[in-house]
mmCIF file of C-alpha atoms and ligand atoms in Angstrom:
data_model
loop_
_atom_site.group_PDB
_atom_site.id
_atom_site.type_symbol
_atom_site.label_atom_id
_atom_site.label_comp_id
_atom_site.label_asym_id
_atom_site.label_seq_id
_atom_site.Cartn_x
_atom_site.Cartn_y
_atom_site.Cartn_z
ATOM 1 C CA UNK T 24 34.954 58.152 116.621
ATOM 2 C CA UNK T 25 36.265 61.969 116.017
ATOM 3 C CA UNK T 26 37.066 63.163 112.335
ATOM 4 C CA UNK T 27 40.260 64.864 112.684
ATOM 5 C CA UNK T 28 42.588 64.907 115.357
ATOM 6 C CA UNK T 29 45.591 67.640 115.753
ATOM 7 C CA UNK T 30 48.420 65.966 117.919
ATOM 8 C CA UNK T 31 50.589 67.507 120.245
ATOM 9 C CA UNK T 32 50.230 71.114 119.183
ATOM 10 C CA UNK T 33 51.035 74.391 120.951
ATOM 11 C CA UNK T 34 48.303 76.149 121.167
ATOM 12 C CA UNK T 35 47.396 79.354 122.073
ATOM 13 C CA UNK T 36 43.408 80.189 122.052
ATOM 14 C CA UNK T 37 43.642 83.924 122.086
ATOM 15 C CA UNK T 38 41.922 84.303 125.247
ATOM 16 C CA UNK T 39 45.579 85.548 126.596
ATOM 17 C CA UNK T 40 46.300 82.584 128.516
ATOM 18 C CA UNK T 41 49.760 81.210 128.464
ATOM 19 C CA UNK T 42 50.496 78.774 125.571
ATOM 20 C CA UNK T 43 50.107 75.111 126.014
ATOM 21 C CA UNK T 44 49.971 71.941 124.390
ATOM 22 C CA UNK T 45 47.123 69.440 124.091
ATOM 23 C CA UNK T 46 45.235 67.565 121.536
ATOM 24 C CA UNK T 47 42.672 68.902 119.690
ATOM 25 C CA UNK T 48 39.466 67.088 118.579
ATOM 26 C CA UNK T 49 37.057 67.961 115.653
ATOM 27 C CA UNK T 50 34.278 66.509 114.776
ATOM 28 C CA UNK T 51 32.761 67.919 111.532
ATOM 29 C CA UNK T 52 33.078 71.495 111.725
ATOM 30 C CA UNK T 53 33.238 71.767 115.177
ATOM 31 C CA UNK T 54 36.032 71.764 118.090
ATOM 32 C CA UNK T 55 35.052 68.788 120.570
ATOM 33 C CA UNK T 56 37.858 67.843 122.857
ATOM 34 C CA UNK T 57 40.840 69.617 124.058
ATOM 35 C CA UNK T 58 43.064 67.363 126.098
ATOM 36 C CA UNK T 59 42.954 63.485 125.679
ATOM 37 C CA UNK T 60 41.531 62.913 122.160
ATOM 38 C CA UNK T 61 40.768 59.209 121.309
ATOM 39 C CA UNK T 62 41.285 58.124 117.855
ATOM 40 C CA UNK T 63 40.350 59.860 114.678
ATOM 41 C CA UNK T 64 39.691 59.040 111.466
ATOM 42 C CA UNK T 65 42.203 61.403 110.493
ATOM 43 C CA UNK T 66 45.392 61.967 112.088
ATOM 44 C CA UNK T 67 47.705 65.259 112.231
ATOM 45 C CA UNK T 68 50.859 65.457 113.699
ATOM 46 C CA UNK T 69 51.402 68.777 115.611
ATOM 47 C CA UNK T 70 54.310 68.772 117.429
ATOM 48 C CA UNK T 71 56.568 71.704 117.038
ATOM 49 C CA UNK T 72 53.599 73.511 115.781
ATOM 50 C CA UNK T 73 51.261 76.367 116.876
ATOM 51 C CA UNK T 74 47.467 75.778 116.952
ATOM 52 C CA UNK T 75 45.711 79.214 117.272
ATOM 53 C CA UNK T 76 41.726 80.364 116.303
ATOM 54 C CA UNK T 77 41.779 81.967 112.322
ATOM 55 C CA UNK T 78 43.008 84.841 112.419
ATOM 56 C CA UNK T 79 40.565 88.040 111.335
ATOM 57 C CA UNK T 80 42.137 90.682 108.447
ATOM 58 C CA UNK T 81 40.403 93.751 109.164
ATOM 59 C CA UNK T 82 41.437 95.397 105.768
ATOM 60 C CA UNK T 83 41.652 93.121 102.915
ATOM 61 C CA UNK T 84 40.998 93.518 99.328
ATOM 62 C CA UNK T 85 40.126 89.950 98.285
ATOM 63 C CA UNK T 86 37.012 91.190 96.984
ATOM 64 C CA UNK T 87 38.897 92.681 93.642
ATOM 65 C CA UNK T 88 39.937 88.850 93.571
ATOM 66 C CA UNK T 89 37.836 86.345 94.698
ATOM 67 C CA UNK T 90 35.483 86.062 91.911
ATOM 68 C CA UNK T 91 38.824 84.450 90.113
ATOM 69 C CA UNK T 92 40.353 83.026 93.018
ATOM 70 C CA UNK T 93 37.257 81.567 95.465
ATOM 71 C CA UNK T 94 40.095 79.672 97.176
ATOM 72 C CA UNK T 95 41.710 82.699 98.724
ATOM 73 C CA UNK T 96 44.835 80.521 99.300
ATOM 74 C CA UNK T 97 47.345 83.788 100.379
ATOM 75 C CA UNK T 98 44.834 84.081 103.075
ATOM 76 C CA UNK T 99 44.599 81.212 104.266
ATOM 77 C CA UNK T 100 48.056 80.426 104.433
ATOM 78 C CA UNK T 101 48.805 83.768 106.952
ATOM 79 C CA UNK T 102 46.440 81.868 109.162
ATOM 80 C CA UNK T 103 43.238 83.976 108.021
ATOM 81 C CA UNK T 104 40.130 82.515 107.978
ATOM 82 C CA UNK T 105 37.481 85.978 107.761
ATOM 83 C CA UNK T 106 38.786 88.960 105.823
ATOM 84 C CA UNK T 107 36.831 92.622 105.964
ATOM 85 C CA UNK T 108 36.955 93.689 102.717
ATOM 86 C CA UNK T 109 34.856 96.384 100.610
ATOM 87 C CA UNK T 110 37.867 99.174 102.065
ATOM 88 C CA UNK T 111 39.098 102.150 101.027
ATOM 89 C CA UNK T 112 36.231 103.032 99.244
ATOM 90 C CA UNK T 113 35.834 100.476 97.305
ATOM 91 C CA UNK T 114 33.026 97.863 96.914
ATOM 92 C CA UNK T 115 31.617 95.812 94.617
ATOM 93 C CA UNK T 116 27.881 96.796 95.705
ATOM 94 C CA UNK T 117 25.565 98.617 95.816
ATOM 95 C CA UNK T 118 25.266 99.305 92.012
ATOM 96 C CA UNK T 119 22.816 101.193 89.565
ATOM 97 C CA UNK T 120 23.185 100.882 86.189
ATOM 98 C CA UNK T 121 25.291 104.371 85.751
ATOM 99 C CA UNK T 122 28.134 102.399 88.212
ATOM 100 C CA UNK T 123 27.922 98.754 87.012
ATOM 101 C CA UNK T 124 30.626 99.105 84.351
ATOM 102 C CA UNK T 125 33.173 101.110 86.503
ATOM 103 C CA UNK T 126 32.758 97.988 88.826
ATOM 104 C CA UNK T 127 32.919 95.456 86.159
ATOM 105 C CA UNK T 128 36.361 97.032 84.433
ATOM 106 C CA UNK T 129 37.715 97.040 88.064
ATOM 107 C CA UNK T 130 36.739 93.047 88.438
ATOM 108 C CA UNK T 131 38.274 92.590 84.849
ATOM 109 C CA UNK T 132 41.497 94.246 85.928
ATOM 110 C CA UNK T 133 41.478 91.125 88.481
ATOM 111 C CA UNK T 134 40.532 88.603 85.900
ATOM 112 C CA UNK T 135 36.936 88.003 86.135
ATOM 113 C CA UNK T 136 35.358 87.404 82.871
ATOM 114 C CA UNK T 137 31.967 86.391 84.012
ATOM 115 C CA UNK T 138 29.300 89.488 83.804
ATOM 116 C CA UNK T 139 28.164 91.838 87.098
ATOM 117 C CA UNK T 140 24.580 90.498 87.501
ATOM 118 C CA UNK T 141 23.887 92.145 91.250
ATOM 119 C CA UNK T 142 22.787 95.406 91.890
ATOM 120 C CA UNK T 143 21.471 95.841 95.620
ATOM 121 C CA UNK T 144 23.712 94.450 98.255
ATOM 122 C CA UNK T 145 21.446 91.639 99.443
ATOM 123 C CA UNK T 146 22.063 90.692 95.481
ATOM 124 C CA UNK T 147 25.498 90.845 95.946
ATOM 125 C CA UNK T 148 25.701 88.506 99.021
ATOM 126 C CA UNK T 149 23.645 85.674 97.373
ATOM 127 C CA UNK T 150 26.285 85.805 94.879
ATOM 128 C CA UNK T 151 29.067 85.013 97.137
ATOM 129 C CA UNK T 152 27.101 82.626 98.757
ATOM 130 C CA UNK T 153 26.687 80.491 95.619
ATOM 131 C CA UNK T 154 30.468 81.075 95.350
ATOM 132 C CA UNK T 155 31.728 79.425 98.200
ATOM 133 C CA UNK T 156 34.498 80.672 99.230
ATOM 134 C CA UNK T 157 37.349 78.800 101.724
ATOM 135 C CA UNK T 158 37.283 81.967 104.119
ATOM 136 C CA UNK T 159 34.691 83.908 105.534
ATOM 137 C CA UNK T 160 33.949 87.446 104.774
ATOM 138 C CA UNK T 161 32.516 90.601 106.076
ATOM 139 C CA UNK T 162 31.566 93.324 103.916
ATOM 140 C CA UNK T 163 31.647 97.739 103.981
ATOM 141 C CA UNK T 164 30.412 99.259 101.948
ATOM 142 C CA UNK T 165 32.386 101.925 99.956
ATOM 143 C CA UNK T 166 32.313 105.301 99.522
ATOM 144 C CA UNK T 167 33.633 105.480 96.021
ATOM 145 C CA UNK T 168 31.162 103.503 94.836
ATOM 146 C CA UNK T 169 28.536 104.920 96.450
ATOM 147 C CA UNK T 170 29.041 108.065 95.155
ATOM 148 C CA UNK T 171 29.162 106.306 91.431
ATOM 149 C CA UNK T 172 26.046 104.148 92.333
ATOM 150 C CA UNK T 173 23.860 107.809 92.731
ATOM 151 C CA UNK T 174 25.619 109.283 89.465
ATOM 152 C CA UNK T 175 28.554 111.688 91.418
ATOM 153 C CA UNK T 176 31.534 111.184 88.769
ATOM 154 C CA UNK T 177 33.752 113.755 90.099
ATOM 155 C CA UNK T 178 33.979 117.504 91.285
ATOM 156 C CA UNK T 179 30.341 118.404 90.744
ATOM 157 C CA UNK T 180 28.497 119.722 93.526
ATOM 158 C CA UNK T 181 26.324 117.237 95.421
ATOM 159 C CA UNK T 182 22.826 117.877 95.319
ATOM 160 C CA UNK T 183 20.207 116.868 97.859
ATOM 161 C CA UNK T 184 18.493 114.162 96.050
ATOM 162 C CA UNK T 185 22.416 112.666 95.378
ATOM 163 C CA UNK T 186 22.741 112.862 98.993
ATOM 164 C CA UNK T 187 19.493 111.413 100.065
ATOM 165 C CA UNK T 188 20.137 108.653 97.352
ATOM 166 C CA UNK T 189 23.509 107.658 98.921
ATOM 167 C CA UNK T 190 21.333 107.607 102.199
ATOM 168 C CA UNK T 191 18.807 105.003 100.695
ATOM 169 C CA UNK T 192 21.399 102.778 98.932
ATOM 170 C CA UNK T 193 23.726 102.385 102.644
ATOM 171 C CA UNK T 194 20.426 101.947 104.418
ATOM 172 C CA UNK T 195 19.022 99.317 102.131
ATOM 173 C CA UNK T 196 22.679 97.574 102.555
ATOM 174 C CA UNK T 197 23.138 97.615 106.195
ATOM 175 C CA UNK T 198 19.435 96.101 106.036
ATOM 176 C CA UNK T 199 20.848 93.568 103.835
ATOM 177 C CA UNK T 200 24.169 92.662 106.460
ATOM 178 C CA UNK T 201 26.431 95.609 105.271
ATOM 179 C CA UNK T 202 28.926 96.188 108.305
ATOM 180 C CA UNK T 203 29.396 99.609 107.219
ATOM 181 C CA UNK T 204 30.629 102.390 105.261
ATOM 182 C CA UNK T 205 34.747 102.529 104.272
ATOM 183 C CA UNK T 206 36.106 105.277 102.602
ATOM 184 C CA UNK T 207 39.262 106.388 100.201
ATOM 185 C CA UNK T 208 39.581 110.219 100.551
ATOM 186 C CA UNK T 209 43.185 110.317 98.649
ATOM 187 C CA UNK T 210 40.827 108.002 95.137
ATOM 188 C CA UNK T 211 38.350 109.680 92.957
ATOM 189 C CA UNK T 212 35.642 110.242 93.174
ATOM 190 C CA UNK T 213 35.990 110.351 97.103
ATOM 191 C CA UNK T 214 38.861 112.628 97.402
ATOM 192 C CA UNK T 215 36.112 115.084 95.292
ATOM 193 C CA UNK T 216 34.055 115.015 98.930
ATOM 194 C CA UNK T 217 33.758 117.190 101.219
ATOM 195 C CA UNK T 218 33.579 116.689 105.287
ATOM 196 C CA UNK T 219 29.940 117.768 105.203
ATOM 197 C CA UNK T 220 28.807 114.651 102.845
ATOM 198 C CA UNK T 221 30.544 112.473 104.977
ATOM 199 C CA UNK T 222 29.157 113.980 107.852
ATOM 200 C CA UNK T 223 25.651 113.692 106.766
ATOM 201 C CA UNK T 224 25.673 110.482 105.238
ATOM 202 C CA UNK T 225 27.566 108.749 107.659
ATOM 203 C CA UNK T 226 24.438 108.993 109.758
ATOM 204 C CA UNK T 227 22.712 106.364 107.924
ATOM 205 C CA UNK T 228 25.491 103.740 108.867
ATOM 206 C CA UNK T 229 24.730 105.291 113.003
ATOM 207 C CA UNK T 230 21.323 103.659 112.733
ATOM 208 C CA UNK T 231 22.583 100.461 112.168
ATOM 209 C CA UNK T 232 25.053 100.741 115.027
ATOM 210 C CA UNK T 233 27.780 100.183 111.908
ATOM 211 C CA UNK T 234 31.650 100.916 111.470
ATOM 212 C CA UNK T 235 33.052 104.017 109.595
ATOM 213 C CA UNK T 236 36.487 102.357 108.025
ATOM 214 C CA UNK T 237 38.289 104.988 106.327
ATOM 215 C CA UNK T 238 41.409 105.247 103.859
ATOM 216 C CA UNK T 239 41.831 108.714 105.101
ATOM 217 C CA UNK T 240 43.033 111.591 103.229
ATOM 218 C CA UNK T 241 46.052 112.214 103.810
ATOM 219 C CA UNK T 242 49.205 110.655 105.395
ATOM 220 C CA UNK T 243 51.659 113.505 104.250
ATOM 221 C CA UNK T 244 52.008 117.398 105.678
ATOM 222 C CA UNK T 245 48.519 117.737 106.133
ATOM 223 C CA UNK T 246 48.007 114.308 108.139
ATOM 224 C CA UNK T 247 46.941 115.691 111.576
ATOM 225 C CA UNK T 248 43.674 117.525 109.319
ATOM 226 C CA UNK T 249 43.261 114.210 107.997
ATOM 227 C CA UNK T 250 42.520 112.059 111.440
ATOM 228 C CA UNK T 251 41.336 114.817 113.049
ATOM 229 C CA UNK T 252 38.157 114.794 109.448
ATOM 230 C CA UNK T 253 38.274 111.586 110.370
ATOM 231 C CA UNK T 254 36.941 112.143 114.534
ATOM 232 C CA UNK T 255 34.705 114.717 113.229
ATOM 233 C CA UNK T 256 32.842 112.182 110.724
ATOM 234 C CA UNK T 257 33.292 109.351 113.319
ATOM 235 C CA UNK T 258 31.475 111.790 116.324
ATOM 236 C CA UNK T 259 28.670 113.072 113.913
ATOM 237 C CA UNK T 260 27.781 109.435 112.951
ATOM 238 C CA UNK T 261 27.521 108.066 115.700
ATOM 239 C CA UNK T 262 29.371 104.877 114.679
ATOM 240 C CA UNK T 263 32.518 102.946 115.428
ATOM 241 C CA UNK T 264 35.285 104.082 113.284
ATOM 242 C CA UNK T 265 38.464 102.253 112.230
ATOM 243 C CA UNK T 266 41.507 104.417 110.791
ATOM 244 C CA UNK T 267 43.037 101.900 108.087
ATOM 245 C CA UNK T 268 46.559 101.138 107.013
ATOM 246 C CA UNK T 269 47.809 104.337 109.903
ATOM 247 C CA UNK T 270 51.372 104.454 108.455
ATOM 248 C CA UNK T 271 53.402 107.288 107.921
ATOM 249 C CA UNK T 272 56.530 106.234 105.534
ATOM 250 C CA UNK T 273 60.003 107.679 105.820
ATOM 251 C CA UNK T 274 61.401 110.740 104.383
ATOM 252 C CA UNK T 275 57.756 112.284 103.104
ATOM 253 C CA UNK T 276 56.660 115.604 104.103
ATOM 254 C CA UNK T 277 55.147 114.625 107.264
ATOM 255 C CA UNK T 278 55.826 116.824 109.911
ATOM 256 C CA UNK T 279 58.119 115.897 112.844
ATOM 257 C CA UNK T 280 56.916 112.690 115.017
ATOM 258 C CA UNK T 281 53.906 112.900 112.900
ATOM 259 C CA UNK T 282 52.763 109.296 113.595
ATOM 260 C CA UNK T 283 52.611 109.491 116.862
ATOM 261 C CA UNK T 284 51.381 112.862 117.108
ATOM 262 C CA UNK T 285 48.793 111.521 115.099
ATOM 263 C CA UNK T 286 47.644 108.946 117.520
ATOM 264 C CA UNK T 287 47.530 110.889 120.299
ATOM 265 C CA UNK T 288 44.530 112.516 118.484
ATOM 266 C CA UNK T 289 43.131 109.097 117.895
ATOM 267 C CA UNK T 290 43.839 108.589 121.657
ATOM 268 C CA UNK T 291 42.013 111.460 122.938
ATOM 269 C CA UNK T 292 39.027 110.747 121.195
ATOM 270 C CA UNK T 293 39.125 107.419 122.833
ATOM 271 C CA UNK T 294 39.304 109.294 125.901
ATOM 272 C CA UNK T 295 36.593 111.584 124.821
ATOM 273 C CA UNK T 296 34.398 108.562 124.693
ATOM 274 C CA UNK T 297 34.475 107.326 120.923
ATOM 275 C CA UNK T 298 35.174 103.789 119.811
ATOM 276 C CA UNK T 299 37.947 104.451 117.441
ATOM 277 C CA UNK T 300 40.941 102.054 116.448
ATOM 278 C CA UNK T 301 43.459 101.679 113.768
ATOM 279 C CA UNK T 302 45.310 98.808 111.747
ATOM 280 C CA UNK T 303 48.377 98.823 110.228
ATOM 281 C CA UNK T 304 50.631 97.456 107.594
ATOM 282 C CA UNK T 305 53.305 94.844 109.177
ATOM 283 C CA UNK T 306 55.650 95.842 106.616
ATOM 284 C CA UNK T 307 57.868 98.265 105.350
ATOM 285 C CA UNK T 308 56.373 98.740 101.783
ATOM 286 C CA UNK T 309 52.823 99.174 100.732
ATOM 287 C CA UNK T 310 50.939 98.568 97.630
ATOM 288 C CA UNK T 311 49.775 101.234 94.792
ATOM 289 C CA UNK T 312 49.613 101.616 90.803
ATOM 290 C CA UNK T 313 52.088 103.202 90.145
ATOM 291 C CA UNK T 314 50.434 106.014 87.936
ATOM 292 C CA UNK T 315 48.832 107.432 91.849
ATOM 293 C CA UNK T 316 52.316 108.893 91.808
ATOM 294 C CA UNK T 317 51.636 111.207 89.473
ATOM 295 C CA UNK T 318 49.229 114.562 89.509
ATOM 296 C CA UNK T 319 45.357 113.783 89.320
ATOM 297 C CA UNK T 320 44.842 116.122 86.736
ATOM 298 C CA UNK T 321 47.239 114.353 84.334
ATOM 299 C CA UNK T 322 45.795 110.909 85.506
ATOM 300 C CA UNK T 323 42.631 112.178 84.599
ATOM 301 C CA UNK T 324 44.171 112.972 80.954
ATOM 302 C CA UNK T 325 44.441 109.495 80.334
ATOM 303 C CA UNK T 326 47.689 106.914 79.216
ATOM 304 C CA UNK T 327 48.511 108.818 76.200
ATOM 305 C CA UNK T 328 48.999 112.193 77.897
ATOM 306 C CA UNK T 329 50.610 110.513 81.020
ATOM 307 C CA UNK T 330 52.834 108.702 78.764
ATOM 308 C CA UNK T 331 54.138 111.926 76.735
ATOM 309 C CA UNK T 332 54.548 113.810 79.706
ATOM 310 C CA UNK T 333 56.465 111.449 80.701
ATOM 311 C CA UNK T 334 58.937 111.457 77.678
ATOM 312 C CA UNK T 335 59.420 115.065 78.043
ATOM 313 C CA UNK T 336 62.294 115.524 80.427
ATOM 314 C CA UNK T 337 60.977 119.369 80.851
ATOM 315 C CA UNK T 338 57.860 118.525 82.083
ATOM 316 C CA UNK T 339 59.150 115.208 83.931
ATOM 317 C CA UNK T 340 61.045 117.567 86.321
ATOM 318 C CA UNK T 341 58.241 119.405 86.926
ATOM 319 C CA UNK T 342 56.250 116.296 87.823
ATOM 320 C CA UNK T 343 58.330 115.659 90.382
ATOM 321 C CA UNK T 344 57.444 118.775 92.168
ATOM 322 C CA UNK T 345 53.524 117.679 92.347
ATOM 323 C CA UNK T 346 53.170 115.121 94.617
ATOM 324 C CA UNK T 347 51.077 115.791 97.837
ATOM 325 C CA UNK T 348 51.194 112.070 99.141
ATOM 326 C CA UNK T 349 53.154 109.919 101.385
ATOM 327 C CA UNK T 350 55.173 108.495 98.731
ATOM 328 C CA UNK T 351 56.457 112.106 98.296
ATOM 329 C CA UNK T 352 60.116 110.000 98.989
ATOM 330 C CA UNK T 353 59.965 108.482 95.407
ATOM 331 C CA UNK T 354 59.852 112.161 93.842
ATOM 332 C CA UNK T 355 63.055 113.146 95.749
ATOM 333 C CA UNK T 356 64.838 110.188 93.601
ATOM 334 C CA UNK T 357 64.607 107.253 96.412
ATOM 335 C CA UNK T 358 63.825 104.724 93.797
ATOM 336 C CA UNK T 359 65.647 101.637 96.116
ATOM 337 C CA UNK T 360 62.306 101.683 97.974
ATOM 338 C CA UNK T 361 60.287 101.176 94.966
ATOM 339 C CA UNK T 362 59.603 97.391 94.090
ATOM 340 C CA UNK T 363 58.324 96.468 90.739
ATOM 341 C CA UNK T 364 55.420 93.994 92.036
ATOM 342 C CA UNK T 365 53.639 92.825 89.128
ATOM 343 C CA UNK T 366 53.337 93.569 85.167
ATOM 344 C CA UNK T 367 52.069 91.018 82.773
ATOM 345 C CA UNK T 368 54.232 92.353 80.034
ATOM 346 C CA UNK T 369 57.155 92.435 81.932
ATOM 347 C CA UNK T 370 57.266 89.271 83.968
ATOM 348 C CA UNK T 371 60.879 88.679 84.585
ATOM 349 C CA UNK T 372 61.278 92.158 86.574
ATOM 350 C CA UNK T 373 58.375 91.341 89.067
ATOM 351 C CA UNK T 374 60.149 91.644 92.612
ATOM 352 C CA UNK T 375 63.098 94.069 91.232
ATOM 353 C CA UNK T 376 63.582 97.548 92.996
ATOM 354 C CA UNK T 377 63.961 100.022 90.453
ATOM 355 C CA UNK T 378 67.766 100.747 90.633
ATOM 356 C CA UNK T 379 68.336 96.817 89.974
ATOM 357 C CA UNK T 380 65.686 97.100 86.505
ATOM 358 C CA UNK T 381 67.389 99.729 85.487
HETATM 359 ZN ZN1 ZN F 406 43.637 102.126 101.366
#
């Protein structure tokens, strides 16, 4: 007798052969039978629906959440069953002590309330183990929090033993089952790097045979710089490198065509012999705080100064002259393409565009 059986399914395997339906067999975790299935202890009812493998998220976040939320259930119900998370420069490990409480007020931010006991990456992975969560997850390690981990806060220069210390801590996490390094150029303190750390350190993640994911650093006017900082670090690593979220939005400062100019760069690496590819957002809108609108030097001032500046109408007009990102569009007053997505003191105007709040 089989466990479950799915009935009358379409199903497409994702070996790109043509859709067709059959019944599926499982017995425990496994797939047994495809075809005639005899009876199950459990029965499922599949017609009009499609059967397909999980699906694989190659830029997720769910590491900010899962701690809260081991259940993933927004995953799982797009179909995913392994997410890549630890992007754009952000992960949860390696720590040292300087770096455990930026990680711990980012987890709080989610809801966790239980403390950061990991430090190494093979630490970090027990962890989740004990966890159990219902998808499975691969992990890079992030740039950001590298830098934290070996004590670089911001603009200082980076000295050799910083260097050599971010060196250790990938080496010791690729050793552990890191896939491999991620970066966010356009969040501190990564945007405070310079192509020659990235360059050196990324060689640590080559002798692992890893993947260089990487928020890159611009997706604005100076785009093309950005991808092509992106080959350079790629080449010099040796590794596999993955351009995430490659969108250019409407009405920035992009230059003309720029997306696709873009990836013809991307392409002629590829042709040149790297292993380079990109993801990208299905959808229209993407997700930010809202304060990464605003200049880094005021963000760096704190909610008290970013709040006054804000009730100044003076220097509110002059804010919106500083923006050298992608949503450059909200500054010139397009406000229809800004959603208000959450805000626990504000509840009731969670899925409003601005022009409808206001
Ligand atoms: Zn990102």
């Amino acid at each position: 007798m089989i466990d479950i059986a799915i009935r009358g399914a379409q199903i497409v395997d994702g070996s790109g052969r043509d859709r067709f339906v059959a019944d599926v067999g499982i017995v425990g975790d496994k797939i047994t039978q495809i075809g005639n299935v005899g009876q199950a202890n459990v029965e499922i009812d599949g017609t009009g629906l499609t059967l397909s493998p999980g699906f694989i998220d190659p830029h997720s976040h769910s590491d900010f959440t899962f701690h809260t939320n081991p259940d993933n259930e927004s995953s799982v119900h797009q179909g995913v069953t392994t997410e890549i998370v630890g992007n754009c420069g952000f992960s949860s490990a390696p720590l040292s002590e300087v770096s455990v409480p930026f990680t711990e007020k980012r987890l709080k931010n989610y809801a966790y309330t239980g403390e950061v006991t990991w430090r190494t990456f093979g630490e970090y992975l027990s962890e989740m183990e004990r966890m159990k969560t219902s998808t499975n997850f691969a992990f890079l390690i992030g740039h950001n929090s590298l830098r934290l981990a070996a004590g670089i806060m911001g603009e200082e220069k980076v000295s050799d033993d910083q260097l050599k210390g971010m060196k250790n801590f990938i080496e010791d996490s690729m050793e552990a089952g890191a896939l491999g390094l991620s970066s966010g150029l356009e969040f501190a303190p990564g945007s405070y790097s310079t192509s020659a750390e990235l360059k050196d350190i990324i060689t640590a993640v080559g002798k692992y045979d890893g993947i260089y994911a990487s928020h890159v650093r611009n997706r604005d006017s100076e785009i093309f710089d950005a991808i092509n900082e992106f080959v350079d670090i790629t080449r010099a690593g040796g590794v596999r490198g993955q351009i995430s979220h490659f969108n250019v939005r409407h009405d920035s400062n992009a230059p003309q065509n720029a997306w696709r100019r873009a990836v013809d760069i991307m392409e002629n690496a590829q042709k040149a012999g790297l292993d380079i590819t990109a993801d990208t957002t299905p959808f229209r809108e993407g997700i930010g705080a809202m304060y990464a609108i605003l200049p880094r030097s005021l963000v760096n001032e704190g909610a008290r100064a970013i709040a006054e500046a804000c009730a100044n109408p003076a220097s509110r007009r002059e804010l919106r002259t500083q923006c050298d990102r992608y949503w450059r569009f909200i500054h010139k007053g397009q406000w229809h393409r800004v959603y208000l997505e959450g805000s626990p003191n504000f509840p009731e105007l969670q899925g409003l565009s601005f022009p409808a709040i206001s």
